[in-house]
Amino acid sequence: MVDVISSNGWLTLALNAMELSQMVTQGIWDRDSVLLQLPHFTKELARRCQENEGRPIESIFDLAEMRDLLQLSNPQLQDIIEFFKRFPNVDMAYEVGEGG
């Protein structure tokens, strides 16, 4: 779909199609918390994590030390740990050089 749209020069539609593809792949809307991709997470638990007064949780890697906040059973925590083991962590660095 993206190929057909972009070959016609419709940039806005192509960007929308790419966003839709990402939402379908992740199984969540773009307005939903990324934490909903974790096993056993509900909207309420994601909200509680994001409103955490001690330290707001904005990504899944922030959860590693927050077991007390989650209030999940040991098997549920084990499921999340297994998810962390498979979750890609990509670091990227770049420099903008002078053109010439």
mmCIF file of the C-alpha atoms, coordinates in Angstrom:
data_MODEL
# 
_entry.id   MODEL 
# 
loop_
_atom_site.group_PDB 
_atom_site.id 
_atom_site.type_symbol 
_atom_site.label_atom_id 
_atom_site.label_alt_id 
_atom_site.label_comp_id 
_atom_site.label_asym_id 
_atom_site.label_entity_id 
_atom_site.label_seq_id 
_atom_site.pdbx_PDB_ins_code 
_atom_site.Cartn_x 
_atom_site.Cartn_y 
_atom_site.Cartn_z 
_atom_site.occupancy 
_atom_site.B_iso_or_equiv 
_atom_site.pdbx_formal_charge 
_atom_site.auth_seq_id 
_atom_site.auth_comp_id 
_atom_site.auth_asym_id 
_atom_site.auth_atom_id 
_atom_site.pdbx_PDB_model_num 
ATOM 1   C CA . MET A 1 1   ? 0.000  0.000   0.000  1.00 0.00 ? 1   MET A CA 1 
ATOM 2   C CA . VAL A 1 2   ? 2.834  2.403   0.877  1.00 0.00 ? 2   VAL A CA 1 
ATOM 3   C CA . ASP A 1 3   ? 4.581  1.683   -2.422 1.00 0.00 ? 3   ASP A CA 1 
ATOM 4   C CA . VAL A 1 4   ? 1.467  2.432   -4.481 1.00 0.00 ? 4   VAL A CA 1 
ATOM 5   C CA . ILE A 1 5   ? 0.687  5.611   -2.567 1.00 0.00 ? 5   ILE A CA 1 
ATOM 6   C CA . SER A 1 6   ? 4.259  6.942   -2.639 1.00 0.00 ? 6   SER A CA 1 
ATOM 7   C CA . SER A 1 7   ? 4.684  6.152   -6.351 1.00 0.00 ? 7   SER A CA 1 
ATOM 8   C CA . ASN A 1 8   ? 1.767  8.515   -6.952 1.00 0.00 ? 8   ASN A CA 1 
ATOM 9   C CA . GLY A 1 9   ? 3.540  11.246  -4.980 1.00 0.00 ? 9   GLY A CA 1 
ATOM 10  C CA . TRP A 1 10  ? 1.030  11.437  -2.135 1.00 0.00 ? 10  TRP A CA 1 
ATOM 11  C CA . LEU A 1 11  ? 3.398  12.108  0.773  1.00 0.00 ? 11  LEU A CA 1 
ATOM 12  C CA . THR A 1 12  ? 0.774  12.708  3.478  1.00 0.00 ? 12  THR A CA 1 
ATOM 13  C CA . LEU A 1 13  ? -1.088 9.513   2.616  1.00 0.00 ? 13  LEU A CA 1 
ATOM 14  C CA . ALA A 1 14  ? 2.189  7.569   2.499  1.00 0.00 ? 14  ALA A CA 1 
ATOM 15  C CA . LEU A 1 15  ? 3.119  8.785   5.987  1.00 0.00 ? 15  LEU A CA 1 
ATOM 16  C CA . ASN A 1 16  ? -0.344 7.887   7.278  1.00 0.00 ? 16  ASN A CA 1 
ATOM 17  C CA . ALA A 1 17  ? -0.064 4.397   5.767  1.00 0.00 ? 17  ALA A CA 1 
ATOM 18  C CA . MET A 1 18  ? 3.325  3.899   7.447  1.00 0.00 ? 18  MET A CA 1 
ATOM 19  C CA . GLU A 1 19  ? 1.898  4.973   10.814 1.00 0.00 ? 19  GLU A CA 1 
ATOM 20  C CA . LEU A 1 20  ? -1.039 2.596   10.364 1.00 0.00 ? 20  LEU A CA 1 
ATOM 21  C CA . SER A 1 21  ? 1.362  -0.235  9.523  1.00 0.00 ? 21  SER A CA 1 
ATOM 22  C CA . GLN A 1 22  ? 3.317  0.437   12.714 1.00 0.00 ? 22  GLN A CA 1 
ATOM 23  C CA . MET A 1 23  ? 0.127  0.450   14.826 1.00 0.00 ? 23  MET A CA 1 
ATOM 24  C CA . VAL A 1 24  ? -1.024 -2.852  13.295 1.00 0.00 ? 24  VAL A CA 1 
ATOM 25  C CA . THR A 1 25  ? 2.401  -4.433  13.899 1.00 0.00 ? 25  THR A CA 1 
ATOM 26  C CA . GLN A 1 26  ? 2.519  -3.265  17.526 1.00 0.00 ? 26  GLN A CA 1 
ATOM 27  C CA . GLY A 1 27  ? -1.157 -3.948  18.182 1.00 0.00 ? 27  GLY A CA 1 
ATOM 28  C CA . ILE A 1 28  ? -1.782 -0.539  19.788 1.00 0.00 ? 28  ILE A CA 1 
ATOM 29  C CA . TRP A 1 29  ? -2.978 2.878   18.698 1.00 0.00 ? 29  TRP A CA 1 
ATOM 30  C CA . ASP A 1 30  ? -0.416 5.678   18.444 1.00 0.00 ? 30  ASP A CA 1 
ATOM 31  C CA . ARG A 1 31  ? -2.109 7.494   21.339 1.00 0.00 ? 31  ARG A CA 1 
ATOM 32  C CA . ASP A 1 32  ? -1.804 4.463   23.673 1.00 0.00 ? 32  ASP A CA 1 
ATOM 33  C CA . SER A 1 33  ? 1.061  3.904   26.086 1.00 0.00 ? 33  SER A CA 1 
ATOM 34  C CA . VAL A 1 34  ? 3.921  1.817   24.722 1.00 0.00 ? 34  VAL A CA 1 
ATOM 35  C CA . LEU A 1 35  ? 3.746  -0.090  28.018 1.00 0.00 ? 35  LEU A CA 1 
ATOM 36  C CA . LEU A 1 36  ? 0.580  -1.816  26.774 1.00 0.00 ? 36  LEU A CA 1 
ATOM 37  C CA . GLN A 1 37  ? 2.853  -3.998  24.626 1.00 0.00 ? 37  GLN A CA 1 
ATOM 38  C CA . LEU A 1 38  ? 4.037  -5.745  27.797 1.00 0.00 ? 38  LEU A CA 1 
ATOM 39  C CA . PRO A 1 39  ? 2.410  -8.937  29.042 1.00 0.00 ? 39  PRO A CA 1 
ATOM 40  C CA . HIS A 1 40  ? -0.186 -8.443  31.820 1.00 0.00 ? 40  HIS A CA 1 
ATOM 41  C CA . PHE A 1 41  ? -0.292 -4.646  31.383 1.00 0.00 ? 41  PHE A CA 1 
ATOM 42  C CA . THR A 1 42  ? -3.628 -2.890  31.466 1.00 0.00 ? 42  THR A CA 1 
ATOM 43  C CA . LYS A 1 43  ? -4.435 0.737   30.752 1.00 0.00 ? 43  LYS A CA 1 
ATOM 44  C CA . GLU A 1 44  ? -4.719 1.307   34.519 1.00 0.00 ? 44  GLU A CA 1 
ATOM 45  C CA . LEU A 1 45  ? -1.275 -0.160  35.225 1.00 0.00 ? 45  LEU A CA 1 
ATOM 46  C CA . ALA A 1 46  ? 0.266  1.829   32.366 1.00 0.00 ? 46  ALA A CA 1 
ATOM 47  C CA . ARG A 1 47  ? -1.341 5.015   33.736 1.00 0.00 ? 47  ARG A CA 1 
ATOM 48  C CA . ARG A 1 48  ? -0.045 4.273   37.238 1.00 0.00 ? 48  ARG A CA 1 
ATOM 49  C CA . CYS A 1 49  ? 3.465  3.763   35.876 1.00 0.00 ? 49  CYS A CA 1 
ATOM 50  C CA . GLN A 1 50  ? 3.399  6.992   33.902 1.00 0.00 ? 50  GLN A CA 1 
ATOM 51  C CA . GLU A 1 51  ? 2.114  8.958   36.903 1.00 0.00 ? 51  GLU A CA 1 
ATOM 52  C CA . ASN A 1 52  ? 4.682  7.442   39.273 1.00 0.00 ? 52  ASN A CA 1 
ATOM 53  C CA . GLU A 1 53  ? 5.728  10.298  41.568 1.00 0.00 ? 53  GLU A CA 1 
ATOM 54  C CA . GLY A 1 54  ? 9.161  8.927   42.376 1.00 0.00 ? 54  GLY A CA 1 
ATOM 55  C CA . ARG A 1 55  ? 10.234 8.489   38.788 1.00 0.00 ? 55  ARG A CA 1 
ATOM 56  C CA . PRO A 1 56  ? 7.967  8.517   35.746 1.00 0.00 ? 56  PRO A CA 1 
ATOM 57  C CA . ILE A 1 57  ? 8.213  5.434   33.564 1.00 0.00 ? 57  ILE A CA 1 
ATOM 58  C CA . GLU A 1 58  ? 8.314  6.353   29.914 1.00 0.00 ? 58  GLU A CA 1 
ATOM 59  C CA . SER A 1 59  ? 9.805  3.232   28.347 1.00 0.00 ? 59  SER A CA 1 
ATOM 60  C CA . ILE A 1 60  ? 9.948  -0.447  29.180 1.00 0.00 ? 60  ILE A CA 1 
ATOM 61  C CA . PHE A 1 61  ? 13.582 -0.180  30.248 1.00 0.00 ? 61  PHE A CA 1 
ATOM 62  C CA . ASP A 1 62  ? 12.564 2.176   33.076 1.00 0.00 ? 62  ASP A CA 1 
ATOM 63  C CA . LEU A 1 63  ? 10.574 -0.718  34.589 1.00 0.00 ? 63  LEU A CA 1 
ATOM 64  C CA . ALA A 1 64  ? 13.575 -2.873  35.399 1.00 0.00 ? 64  ALA A CA 1 
ATOM 65  C CA . GLU A 1 65  ? 13.868 -1.536  38.960 1.00 0.00 ? 65  GLU A CA 1 
ATOM 66  C CA . MET A 1 66  ? 10.168 -0.818  39.651 1.00 0.00 ? 66  MET A CA 1 
ATOM 67  C CA . ARG A 1 67  ? 8.830  -4.217  40.778 1.00 0.00 ? 67  ARG A CA 1 
ATOM 68  C CA . ASP A 1 68  ? 6.989  -2.778  43.803 1.00 0.00 ? 68  ASP A CA 1 
ATOM 69  C CA . LEU A 1 69  ? 5.021  -0.347  41.659 1.00 0.00 ? 69  LEU A CA 1 
ATOM 70  C CA . LEU A 1 70  ? 3.780  -3.069  39.314 1.00 0.00 ? 70  LEU A CA 1 
ATOM 71  C CA . GLN A 1 71  ? 2.098  -5.195  42.025 1.00 0.00 ? 71  GLN A CA 1 
ATOM 72  C CA . LEU A 1 72  ? 2.184  -8.300  39.812 1.00 0.00 ? 72  LEU A CA 1 
ATOM 73  C CA . SER A 1 73  ? 2.603  -11.944 40.789 1.00 0.00 ? 73  SER A CA 1 
ATOM 74  C CA . ASN A 1 74  ? 5.970  -13.668 40.403 1.00 0.00 ? 74  ASN A CA 1 
ATOM 75  C CA . PRO A 1 75  ? 4.847  -15.625 37.293 1.00 0.00 ? 75  PRO A CA 1 
ATOM 76  C CA . GLN A 1 76  ? 3.614  -12.369 35.728 1.00 0.00 ? 76  GLN A CA 1 
ATOM 77  C CA . LEU A 1 77  ? 6.923  -10.650 36.548 1.00 0.00 ? 77  LEU A CA 1 
ATOM 78  C CA . GLN A 1 78  ? 8.752  -13.603 35.010 1.00 0.00 ? 78  GLN A CA 1 
ATOM 79  C CA . ASP A 1 79  ? 6.730  -13.138 31.794 1.00 0.00 ? 79  ASP A CA 1 
ATOM 80  C CA . ILE A 1 80  ? 7.806  -9.487  31.686 1.00 0.00 ? 80  ILE A CA 1 
ATOM 81  C CA . ILE A 1 81  ? 11.450 -10.425 32.301 1.00 0.00 ? 81  ILE A CA 1 
ATOM 82  C CA . GLU A 1 82  ? 11.272 -12.896 29.405 1.00 0.00 ? 82  GLU A CA 1 
ATOM 83  C CA . PHE A 1 83  ? 9.814  -10.117 27.246 1.00 0.00 ? 83  PHE A CA 1 
ATOM 84  C CA . PHE A 1 84  ? 12.737 -7.832  28.217 1.00 0.00 ? 84  PHE A CA 1 
ATOM 85  C CA . LYS A 1 85  ? 15.199 -10.499 27.129 1.00 0.00 ? 85  LYS A CA 1 
ATOM 86  C CA . ARG A 1 86  ? 13.710 -10.510 23.609 1.00 0.00 ? 86  ARG A CA 1 
ATOM 87  C CA . PHE A 1 87  ? 13.123 -6.761  23.296 1.00 0.00 ? 87  PHE A CA 1 
ATOM 88  C CA . PRO A 1 88  ? 15.643 -5.055  21.005 1.00 0.00 ? 88  PRO A CA 1 
ATOM 89  C CA . ASN A 1 89  ? 17.706 -2.232  22.438 1.00 0.00 ? 89  ASN A CA 1 
ATOM 90  C CA . VAL A 1 90  ? 19.255 -0.211  19.637 1.00 0.00 ? 90  VAL A CA 1 
ATOM 91  C CA . ASP A 1 91  ? 21.775 2.546   20.334 1.00 0.00 ? 91  ASP A CA 1 
ATOM 92  C CA . MET A 1 92  ? 22.613 4.920   17.559 1.00 0.00 ? 92  MET A CA 1 
ATOM 93  C CA . ALA A 1 93  ? 25.052 7.794   17.264 1.00 0.00 ? 93  ALA A CA 1 
ATOM 94  C CA . TYR A 1 94  ? 25.596 10.208  14.416 1.00 0.00 ? 94  TYR A CA 1 
ATOM 95  C CA . GLU A 1 95  ? 27.467 13.361  13.569 1.00 0.00 ? 95  GLU A CA 1 
ATOM 96  C CA . VAL A 1 96  ? 26.542 16.131  11.203 1.00 0.00 ? 96  VAL A CA 1 
ATOM 97  C CA . GLY A 1 97  ? 29.571 17.051  9.189  1.00 0.00 ? 97  GLY A CA 1 
ATOM 98  C CA . GLU A 1 98  ? 30.281 20.133  7.189  1.00 0.00 ? 98  GLU A CA 1 
ATOM 99  C CA . GLY A 1 99  ? 29.190 19.866  3.563  1.00 0.00 ? 99  GLY A CA 1 
ATOM 100 C CA . GLY A 1 100 ? 31.571 20.648  0.863  1.00 0.00 ? 100 GLY A CA 1 
# 
